[in-house]
PDB file of C-alpha atoms in Angstrom:
ATOM      1  CA  VAL A   1      58.492  47.184   4.442  1.00 40.00           C
ATOM      2  CA  TRP A   2      58.511  46.550   0.820  1.00 43.00           C
ATOM      3  CA  TYR A   3      61.701  45.018  -0.772  1.00 43.00           C
ATOM      4  CA  VAL A   4      61.979  45.386  -4.616  1.00 44.00           C
ATOM      5  CA  GLN A   5      64.770  44.032  -6.777  1.00 48.00           C
ATOM      6  CA  ASP A   6      65.044  45.501 -10.049  1.00 47.00           C
ATOM      7  CA  ALA A   7      66.554  43.220 -12.638  1.00 49.00           C
ATOM      8  CA  TYR A   8      66.093  45.587 -15.605  1.00 49.00           C
ATOM      9  CA  SER A   9      69.387  46.119 -17.300  1.00 53.00           C
ATOM     10  CA  GLY A  10      68.394  48.217 -20.249  1.00 56.00           C
ATOM     11  CA  SER A  11      68.146  51.948 -20.648  1.00 59.00           C
ATOM     12  CA  GLY A  12      65.031  53.879 -19.917  1.00 59.00           C
ATOM     13  CA  THR A  13      62.830  54.410 -16.867  1.00 58.00           C
ATOM     14  CA  PHE A  14      61.548  51.526 -14.559  1.00 50.00           C
ATOM     15  CA  THR A  15      58.353  51.979 -13.031  1.00 59.00           C
ATOM     16  CA  LEU A  16      56.815  49.946 -10.295  1.00 53.00           C
ATOM     17  CA  SER A  17      53.197  50.709  -8.815  1.00 62.00           C
ATOM     18  CA  TRP A  18      50.835  48.981  -6.460  1.00 53.00           C
ATOM     19  CA  THR A  19      47.696  49.690  -4.736  1.00 67.00           C
ATOM     20  CA  VAL A  20      47.117  50.028  -0.871  1.00 54.00           C
ATOM     21  CA  VAL A  21      43.860  48.435   0.328  1.00 56.00           C
ATOM     22  CA  ALA A  22      42.689  49.363   3.461  1.00 55.00           C
ATOM     23  CA  PRO A  23      41.634  46.617   6.038  1.00 66.00           C
ATOM     24  CA  PRO A  24      38.050  45.997   6.141  1.00 74.00           C
ATOM     25  CA  ALA A  25      35.882  47.812   9.039  1.00 85.00           C
ATOM     26  CA  GLY A  26      34.493  46.241  11.833  1.00 86.00           C
ATOM     27  CA  CYS A  27      30.757  45.512  12.067  1.00 94.00           C
ATOM     28  CA  THR A  28      28.650  48.046  13.901  1.00 93.00           C
ATOM     29  CA  GLY A  29      25.296  47.952  15.498  1.00 94.00           C
ATOM     30  CA  THR A  30      22.883  45.197  16.087  1.00 97.00           C
ATOM     31  CA  PRO A  31      22.599  42.758  13.410  1.00 97.00           C
ATOM     32  CA  ALA A  32      19.129  42.549  11.659  1.00 98.00           C
ATOM     33  CA  PRO A  33      19.395  39.057   9.834  1.00 98.00           C
ATOM     34  CA  GLY A  34      15.707  39.069   8.911  1.00 98.00           C
ATOM     35  CA  ASN A  35      14.120  35.879   7.844  1.00 98.00           C
ATOM     36  CA  THR A  36      15.471  32.214   7.926  1.00 98.00           C
ATOM     37  CA  ILE A  37      15.498  30.893   4.467  1.00 98.00           C
ATOM     38  CA  SER A  38      15.362  27.170   3.749  1.00 98.00           C
ATOM     39  CA  SER A  39      15.841  25.430   0.258  1.00 98.00           C
ATOM     40  CA  SER A  40      12.902  23.456   1.089  1.00 98.00           C
ATOM     41  CA  ALA A  41       9.876  23.380   3.530  1.00 98.00           C
ATOM     42  CA  THR A  42       9.388  19.815   3.509  1.00 98.00           C
ATOM     43  CA  VAL A  43      11.814  16.893   3.280  1.00 98.00           C
ATOM     44  CA  THR A  44      11.734  13.165   3.848  1.00 97.00           C
ATOM     45  CA  PRO A  45      13.129  11.612   7.026  1.00 97.00           C
ATOM     46  CA  GLY A  46      16.819  12.022   7.275  1.00 96.00           C
ATOM     47  CA  GLY A  47      16.831  14.630   4.287  1.00 97.00           C
ATOM     48  CA  THR A  48      18.899  17.622   4.475  1.00 98.00           C
ATOM     49  CA  VAL A  49      17.998  21.236   3.816  1.00 98.00           C
ATOM     50  CA  ASN A  50      20.404  24.335   3.025  1.00 98.00           C
ATOM     51  CA  LEU A  51      19.579  27.198   5.445  1.00 98.00           C
ATOM     52  CA  SER A  52      20.641  31.009   4.991  1.00 98.00           C
ATOM     53  CA  LEU A  53      19.724  34.488   6.069  1.00 98.00           C
ATOM     54  CA  GLN A  54      17.614  36.908   4.313  1.00 98.00           C
ATOM     55  CA  ASN A  55      20.127  39.915   5.189  1.00 97.00           C
ATOM     56  CA  ALA A  56      23.768  39.915   5.416  1.00 95.00           C
ATOM     57  CA  THR A  57      25.814  41.500   7.899  1.00 95.00           C
ATOM     58  CA  SER A  58      28.774  43.459   6.703  1.00 92.00           C
ATOM     59  CA  GLY A  59      32.006  44.025   8.616  1.00 93.00           C
ATOM     60  CA  THR A  60      34.446  41.916  10.543  1.00 94.00           C
ATOM     61  CA  GLY A  61      33.865  40.448  13.931  1.00 94.00           C
ATOM     62  CA  VAL A  62      30.497  38.971  13.258  1.00 97.00           C
ATOM     63  CA  THR A  63      29.705  35.557  14.671  1.00 97.00           C
ATOM     64  CA  TYR A  64      26.695  32.986  13.893  1.00 98.00           C
ATOM     65  CA  GLN A  65      24.951  30.311  15.950  1.00 98.00           C
ATOM     66  CA  TRP A  66      22.230  28.288  14.473  1.00 98.00           C
ATOM     67  CA  GLU A  67      19.482  27.128  16.894  1.00 98.00           C
ATOM     68  CA  SER A  68      16.889  24.410  16.463  1.00 98.00           C
ATOM     69  CA  SER A  69      13.714  23.786  18.199  1.00 98.00           C
ATOM     70  CA  THR A  70      11.111  20.952  17.995  1.00 98.00           C
ATOM     71  CA  THR A  71       8.663  22.641  20.407  1.00 97.00           C
ATOM     72  CA  SER A  72       7.541  25.919  18.626  1.00 97.00           C
ATOM     73  CA  SER A  73       8.744  28.626  16.656  1.00 97.00           C
ATOM     74  CA  THR A  74       9.663  30.839  20.047  1.00 96.00           C
ATOM     75  CA  ALA A  75      10.600  28.306  22.606  1.00 97.00           C
ATOM     76  CA  GLY A  76      12.600  25.218  23.144  1.00 98.00           C
ATOM     77  CA  TYR A  77      15.767  26.252  21.151  1.00 98.00           C
ATOM     78  CA  THR A  78      19.215  24.639  21.690  1.00 98.00           C
ATOM     79  CA  ASN A  79      22.475  25.539  19.774  1.00 98.00           C
ATOM     80  CA  ILE A  80      23.413  23.218  16.920  1.00 98.00           C
ATOM     81  CA  SER A  81      27.018  22.172  17.421  1.00 98.00           C
ATOM     82  CA  GLY A  82      29.428  23.374  14.984  1.00 97.00           C
ATOM     83  CA  ALA A  83      26.729  25.518  13.034  1.00 98.00           C
ATOM     84  CA  THR A  84      28.647  28.912  13.370  1.00 98.00           C
ATOM     85  CA  SER A  85      28.663  29.966   9.789  1.00 97.00           C
ATOM     86  CA  SER A  86      26.230  32.290   7.856  1.00 97.00           C
ATOM     87  CA  THR A  87      24.943  29.331   6.184  1.00 98.00           C
ATOM     88  CA  TYR A  88      24.087  25.589   7.586  1.00 98.00           C
ATOM     89  CA  THR A  89      23.087  22.409   6.040  1.00 98.00           C
ATOM     90  CA  ALA A  90      20.446  20.576   8.480  1.00 98.00           C
ATOM     91  CA  THR A  91      19.717  17.042   8.531  1.00 98.00           C
ATOM     92  CA  VAL A  92      16.055  16.850   9.327  1.00 98.00           C
ATOM     93  CA  THR A  93      14.415  13.858  11.582  1.00 96.00           C
ATOM     94  CA  ALA A  94      11.497  15.629  13.013  1.00 96.00           C
ATOM     95  CA  ASN A  95       9.452  18.829  12.413  1.00 97.00           C
ATOM     96  CA  THR A  96      11.832  21.424  13.267  1.00 98.00           C
ATOM     97  CA  TRP A  97      12.144  25.204  13.574  1.00 98.00           C
ATOM     98  CA  TYR A  98      15.434  26.781  12.604  1.00 98.00           C
ATOM     99  CA  ARG A  99      16.883  30.231  13.288  1.00 98.00           C
ATOM    100  CA  CYS A 100      20.448  31.740  13.759  1.00 98.00           C
ATOM    101  CA  LYS A 101      21.779  34.191  16.318  1.00 98.00           C
ATOM    102  CA  VAL A 102      23.771  36.907  14.742  1.00 98.00           C
ATOM    103  CA  THR A 103      26.247  38.961  17.024  1.00 98.00           C
ATOM    104  CA  CYS A 104      28.318  42.012  16.440  1.00 97.00           C
ATOM    105  CA  SER A 105      30.320  43.578  19.205  1.00 94.00           C
ATOM    106  CA  GLY A 106      28.228  42.075  21.908  1.00 94.00           C
ATOM    107  CA  SER A 107      24.876  42.829  20.239  1.00 97.00           C
ATOM    108  CA  THR A 108      22.778  40.122  18.930  1.00 98.00           C
ATOM    109  CA  GLY A 109      19.940  39.958  16.345  1.00 98.00           C
ATOM    110  CA  THR A 110      18.056  36.869  15.821  1.00 98.00           C
ATOM    111  CA  SER A 111      16.686  35.848  12.512  1.00 98.00           C
ATOM    112  CA  THR A 112      12.744  34.900  12.072  1.00 98.00           C
ATOM    113  CA  ALA A 113      12.485  31.321  12.385  1.00 98.00           C
ATOM    114  CA  THR A 114      11.444  28.895   9.536  1.00 98.00           C
ATOM    115  CA  GLN A 115       9.899  25.281   9.933  1.00 98.00           C
ATOM    116  CA  VAL A 116      10.912  22.383   7.983  1.00 98.00           C
ATOM    117  CA  THR A 117       8.452  19.485   8.383  1.00 98.00           C
ATOM    118  CA  LEU A 118       8.725  15.926   7.369  1.00 98.00           C
ATOM    119  CA  ALA A 119       6.756  14.318   4.383  1.00 98.00           C
ATOM    120  CA  TYR A 120       6.480  10.956   2.868  1.00 98.00           C
ATOM    121  CA  CYS A 121       8.490   9.987   0.055  1.00 97.00           C
ATOM    122  CA  THR A 122       6.936   9.834  -3.216  1.00 97.00           C
ATOM    123  CA  PRO A 123       7.320   6.391  -5.093  1.00 98.00           C
ATOM    124  CA  SER A 124       7.229   6.403  -8.914  1.00 97.00           C
ATOM    125  CA  SER A 125       7.183   4.151 -12.035  1.00 97.00           C
ATOM    126  CA  THR A 126       7.950   4.872 -15.472  1.00 96.00           C
ATOM    127  CA  SER A 127       5.248   2.617 -16.810  1.00 96.00           C
ATOM    128  CA  VAL A 128       2.350   0.281 -15.675  1.00 95.00           C
ATOM    129  CA  ASP A 129       0.714  -2.955 -17.254  1.00 95.00           C
ATOM    130  CA  GLY A 130      -2.816  -1.849 -18.275  1.00 94.00           C
ATOM    131  CA  THR A 131      -4.049   0.948 -15.994  1.00 94.00           C
ATOM    132  CA  GLY A 132      -2.880  -0.606 -12.580  1.00 95.00           C
ATOM    133  CA  ILE A 133      -4.898  -0.256  -9.702  1.00 96.00           C
ATOM    134  CA  THR A 134      -8.497   0.463 -10.576  1.00 96.00           C
ATOM    135  CA  ASN A 135     -10.306   0.156  -7.375  1.00 97.00           C
ATOM    136  CA  VAL A 136      -9.452   0.204  -3.517  1.00 98.00           C
ATOM    137  CA  THR A 137     -12.231  -0.482  -0.917  1.00 98.00           C
ATOM    138  CA  PHE A 138     -11.722  -0.713   2.781  1.00 98.00           C
ATOM    139  CA  GLY A 139     -12.935   0.399   6.167  1.00 97.00           C
ATOM    140  CA  ILE A 140     -15.838   2.006   7.965  1.00 94.00           C
ATOM    141  CA  GLY A 141     -17.392   4.373   5.736  1.00 88.00           C
ATOM    142  CA  PRO A 142     -16.300   2.848   3.525  1.00 95.00           C
ATOM    143  CA  VAL A 143     -13.647   4.252   1.182  1.00 97.00           C
ATOM    144  CA  VAL A 144     -14.391   3.219  -2.325  1.00 97.00           C
ATOM    145  CA  ASN A 145     -12.014   4.515  -4.937  1.00 97.00           C
ATOM    146  CA  TYR A 146     -12.369   3.922  -8.391  1.00 96.00           C
ATOM    147  CA  THR A 147      -9.554   4.947 -11.028  1.00 92.00           C
ATOM    148  CA  SER A 148     -10.017   5.018 -14.596  1.00 81.00           C
ATOM    149  CA  GLY A 149      -6.347   5.496 -15.869  1.00 75.00           C
ATOM    150  CA  ALA A 150      -2.849   5.549 -14.716  1.00 72.00           C
ATOM    151  CA  GLU A 151      -1.727   8.251 -12.411  1.00 90.00           C
ATOM    152  CA  THR A 152       1.100  10.680 -12.988  1.00 93.00           C
ATOM    153  CA  ASN A 153       4.309   8.528 -12.529  1.00 96.00           C
ATOM    154  CA  ASN A 154       1.777   5.629 -11.735  1.00 96.00           C
ATOM    155  CA  TYR A 155       1.261   7.008  -8.078  1.00 97.00           C
ATOM    156  CA  GLY A 156      -1.911   8.416  -6.731  1.00 97.00           C
ATOM    157  CA  ASN A 157      -2.045  10.244  -3.422  1.00 97.00           C
ATOM    158  CA  TYR A 158      -5.607   9.614  -2.122  1.00 98.00           C
ATOM    159  CA  SER A 159      -4.474  10.293   1.500  1.00 98.00           C
ATOM    160  CA  ALA A 160      -7.321  12.529   1.840  1.00 97.00           C
ATOM    161  CA  GLN A 161      -9.846   9.509   1.546  1.00 97.00           C
ATOM    162  CA  ILE A 162      -9.975   8.285   5.200  1.00 98.00           C
ATOM    163  CA  GLY A 163     -11.523   4.742   6.080  1.00 98.00           C
ATOM    164  CA  GLY A 164     -12.207   3.800   9.696  1.00 98.00           C
ATOM    165  CA  LEU A 165     -10.587   0.443  11.100  1.00 98.00           C
ATOM    166  CA  THR A 166     -11.118  -1.006  14.326  1.00 97.00           C
ATOM    167  CA  GLN A 167      -8.399  -1.308  16.943  1.00 97.00           C
ATOM    168  CA  GLY A 168      -7.098  -4.868  17.587  1.00 96.00           C
ATOM    169  CA  VAL A 169      -9.549  -6.234  14.959  1.00 96.00           C
ATOM    170  CA  SER A 170      -8.732  -7.859  11.464  1.00 97.00           C
ATOM    171  CA  ALA A 171      -9.116  -5.432   8.610  1.00 97.00           C
ATOM    172  CA  THR A 172      -9.966  -5.937   5.050  1.00 98.00           C
ATOM    173  CA  VAL A 173      -8.646  -4.211   1.996  1.00 98.00           C
ATOM    174  CA  SER A 174      -9.967  -5.098  -1.438  1.00 98.00           C
ATOM    175  CA  MET A 175      -7.835  -4.021  -4.473  1.00 98.00           C
ATOM    176  CA  THR A 176      -8.832  -4.517  -8.110  1.00 97.00           C
ATOM    177  CA  PHE A 177      -6.193  -4.621 -10.736  1.00 96.00           C
ATOM    178  CA  ASN A 178      -6.210  -4.106 -14.488  1.00 96.00           C
ATOM    179  CA  THR A 179      -2.782  -5.291 -15.567  1.00 95.00           C
ATOM    180  CA  SER A 180      -3.371  -7.048 -18.702  1.00 93.00           C
ATOM    181  CA  ILE A 181      -2.075 -10.642 -18.638  1.00 95.00           C
ATOM    182  CA  TYR A 182       0.674  -9.728 -15.813  1.00 96.00           C
ATOM    183  CA  PRO A 183       0.266 -10.756 -11.916  1.00 97.00           C
ATOM    184  CA  TYR A 184       1.450  -8.004  -9.663  1.00 97.00           C
ATOM    185  CA  THR A 185       3.480  -8.741  -6.612  1.00 97.00           C
ATOM    186  CA  THR A 186       1.623  -6.315  -3.993  1.00 98.00           C
ATOM    187  CA  ALA A 187       2.349  -5.029  -0.615  1.00 98.00           C
ATOM    188  CA  ILE A 188       0.365  -3.049   1.823  1.00 98.00           C
ATOM    189  CA  TYR A 189       2.211  -0.537   4.223  1.00 98.00           C
ATOM    190  CA  VAL A 190       1.096   1.378   7.111  1.00 98.00           C
ATOM    191  CA  ASP A 191       3.102   3.894   9.255  1.00 98.00           C
ATOM    192  CA  TRP A 192       1.833   2.806  12.514  1.00 98.00           C
ATOM    193  CA  ASN A 193       4.303   5.076  14.606  1.00 96.00           C
ATOM    194  CA  GLY A 194       3.660   8.160  12.442  1.00 96.00           C
ATOM    195  CA  ASP A 195       7.565   8.965  11.629  1.00 96.00           C
ATOM    196  CA  PHE A 196       6.866   9.431   8.058  1.00 97.00           C
ATOM    197  CA  ASP A 197       8.399   6.098   6.929  1.00 97.00           C
ATOM    198  CA  PHE A 198       7.067   2.686   6.379  1.00 98.00           C
ATOM    199  CA  SER A 199      10.427   0.816   7.164  1.00 96.00           C
ATOM    200  CA  ASP A 200       9.820   0.077  11.006  1.00 96.00           C
ATOM    201  CA  ALA A 201       9.018  -3.431  12.276  1.00 97.00           C
ATOM    202  CA  GLY A 202       5.339  -4.552  11.496  1.00 97.00           C
ATOM    203  CA  GLU A 203       4.801  -1.727   9.149  1.00 98.00           C
ATOM    204  CA  THR A 204       4.664  -4.274   6.028  1.00 98.00           C
ATOM    205  CA  VAL A 205       1.196  -5.480   7.018  1.00 98.00           C
ATOM    206  CA  TRP A 206       0.436  -7.695   4.097  1.00 98.00           C
ATOM    207  CA  THR A 207       1.919  -9.347   0.760  1.00 98.00           C
ATOM    208  CA  GLY A 208       0.118 -11.355  -1.974  1.00 97.00           C
ATOM    209  CA  VAL A 209       0.282 -11.702  -5.977  1.00 97.00           C
ATOM    210  CA  SER A 210      -2.768 -10.905  -8.135  1.00 96.00           C
ATOM    211  CA  SER A 211      -4.122 -12.969 -10.799  1.00 95.00           C
ATOM    212  CA  SER A 212      -2.646 -12.922 -14.380  1.00 94.00           C
ATOM    213  CA  THR A 213      -6.258 -12.314 -15.680  1.00 94.00           C
ATOM    214  CA  SER A 214      -7.695  -8.895 -15.764  1.00 95.00           C
ATOM    215  CA  PRO A 215      -9.672  -7.331 -14.127  1.00 95.00           C
ATOM    216  CA  ASN A 216      -8.834  -9.158 -10.756  1.00 96.00           C
ATOM    217  CA  THR A 217      -9.325  -8.528  -7.072  1.00 97.00           C
ATOM    218  CA  LEU A 218      -7.044  -9.134  -4.259  1.00 97.00           C
ATOM    219  CA  VAL A 219      -8.438  -9.252  -0.824  1.00 98.00           C
ATOM    220  CA  ALA A 220      -5.903  -8.584   1.909  1.00 98.00           C
ATOM    221  CA  THR A 221      -6.288  -8.717   5.587  1.00 98.00           C
ATOM    222  CA  PHE A 222      -4.390  -7.644   8.519  1.00 98.00           C
ATOM    223  CA  THR A 223      -4.775  -6.878  12.273  1.00 98.00           C
ATOM    224  CA  VAL A 224      -4.756  -3.201  13.458  1.00 98.00           C
ATOM    225  CA  PRO A 225      -2.367  -3.176  16.379  1.00 97.00           C
ATOM    226  CA  ALA A 226      -3.957  -2.585  19.693  1.00 96.00           C
ATOM    227  CA  SER A 227      -0.983  -0.081  20.476  1.00 95.00           C
ATOM    228  CA  THR A 228      -2.602   2.248  17.908  1.00 97.00           C
ATOM    229  CA  THR A 229      -4.246   5.178  19.288  1.00 97.00           C
ATOM    230  CA  ILE A 230      -8.144   5.608  18.901  1.00 97.00           C
ATOM    231  CA  GLY A 231      -9.045   8.597  16.637  1.00 97.00           C
ATOM    232  CA  THR A 232      -5.578   8.882  15.058  1.00 98.00           C
ATOM    233  CA  ASN A 233      -5.010   8.898  11.377  1.00 98.00           C
ATOM    234  CA  TYR A 234      -2.357   6.603   9.781  1.00 98.00           C
ATOM    235  CA  ARG A 235      -0.944   6.608   6.360  1.00 98.00           C
ATOM    236  CA  MET A 236      -1.445   3.344   4.308  1.00 98.00           C
ATOM    237  CA  ARG A 237       0.541   2.645   0.923  1.00 98.00           C
ATOM    238  CA  ILE A 238      -0.493   0.097  -1.556  1.00 98.00           C
ATOM    239  CA  GLY A 239       2.109  -0.866  -4.049  1.00 98.00           C
ATOM    240  CA  GLY A 240       2.512  -3.782  -6.754  1.00 97.00           C
ATOM    241  CA  ASP A 241       4.807  -4.522  -9.755  1.00 96.00           C
ATOM    242  CA  ASP A 242       4.937  -7.423 -12.132  1.00 96.00           C
ATOM    243  CA  SER A 243       8.814  -8.071 -11.366  1.00 94.00           C
ATOM    244  CA  GLY A 244       7.941 -10.901  -8.892  1.00 94.00           C
ATOM    245  CA  VAL A 245       9.547  -8.877  -6.065  1.00 94.00           C
ATOM    246  CA  ILE A 246       7.820  -6.802  -3.308  1.00 94.00           C
ATOM    247  CA  PRO A 247       8.235  -3.235  -4.336  1.00 93.00           C
ATOM    248  CA  GLY A 248       9.794  -1.135  -1.821  1.00 95.00           C
ATOM    249  CA  ALA A 249       7.400   1.604  -0.224  1.00 98.00           C
ATOM    250  CA  CYS A 250       9.730   4.511  -1.637  1.00 97.00           C
ATOM    251  CA  ALA A 251      10.898   2.910  -4.985  1.00 97.00           C
ATOM    252  CA  THR A 252      11.464   5.309  -7.739  1.00 96.00           C
ATOM    253  CA  GLY A 253      12.231   4.554 -11.304  1.00 93.00           C
ATOM    254  CA  LEU A 254      10.457   1.245 -11.477  1.00 96.00           C
ATOM    255  CA  THR A 255       9.128  -0.112 -14.717  1.00 96.00           C
ATOM    256  CA  TYR A 256       5.517  -1.704 -14.821  1.00 96.00           C
ATOM    257  CA  ALA A 257       4.416  -0.967 -11.159  1.00 97.00           C
ATOM    258  CA  CYS A 258       2.001   1.339  -9.313  1.00 96.00           C
ATOM    259  CA  PHE A 259       1.237   2.776  -5.995  1.00 97.00           C
ATOM    260  CA  GLU A 260      -1.596   4.419  -4.031  1.00 98.00           C
ATOM    261  CA  ASP A 261      -1.817   6.074  -0.592  1.00 98.00           C
ATOM    262  CA  TYR A 262      -4.946   6.337   1.764  1.00 98.00           C
ATOM    263  CA  THR A 263      -5.505   7.341   5.299  1.00 98.00           C
ATOM    264  CA  ILE A 264      -6.759   4.900   8.039  1.00 98.00           C
ATOM    265  CA  ASN A 265      -8.582   6.311  11.137  1.00 98.00           C
ATOM    266  CA  VAL A 266      -8.373   3.891  13.879  1.00 98.00           C
ATOM    267  CA  GLN A 267     -11.595   3.335  15.913  1.00 97.00           C
ATOM    268  CA  GLY A 268     -12.701   1.691  18.890  1.00 94.00           C
ATOM    269  CA  THR A 269     -14.649  -1.546  19.238  1.00 84.00           C
ATOM    270  CA  PRO A 270     -18.479  -0.711  19.078  1.00 74.00           C
ATOM    271  CA  LEU A 271     -20.330  -1.215  22.204  1.00 62.00           C
ATOM    272  CA  ALA A 272     -22.648  -4.165  22.066  1.00 57.00           C
ATOM    273  CA  THR A 273     -26.285  -3.313  22.027  1.00 56.00           C
TER     274      THR A 273
END
């Protein structure tokens, strides 16, 4: 029932008009949500991604339930509590597949799953003294990496270079610096548990300070834990800066600092001959 009060007191004609909008129609058929869309395919541990669906499902009465699996793209799924909208922001702590079940009138369509994988953080520095680290040598092989100039953002990802270190044995890493007249406080980090960070106990494996002369070489030693797995690769990060403070493995926006990444392959003790 519409009630209209006319407050008009002059002469002439008073006209009132309105538009009647029909209520939205209910959804019909089995939803076809298409692909699961992620705002990023990789994320650092504890980072977030925004998930959405390729195709919208029109009409009222549509329900959503997001699911996740760390097993595979087709198995091991569990409902994500509270994730019942057409979009979802996920906090990622492991390599995870995501999909959404969309239901209309008892018929359910499931989106094609997408995987979000963990990645290492990328440290950075806006500047470096001299050209920073110019050589790193380590491992069975060995890895010998010469660099003639500063890398982009003074970070070099050389993780494709793999050096063997022996399980339970003291290892040596040699690092040459060209940092003008400035000593560099340096740290070596190794992700021993493979969780894509360097923040766990025992993962800062060595710290030291380079000489103020250039070039100069630091020789680091640390023991490969006996708990590591033979044949497994582990990410190693070297970082140094001239602030006198040990640089964080994931530090960004530093000045006069440099970082490089490599890979360790843990090997067994050779048999005596």
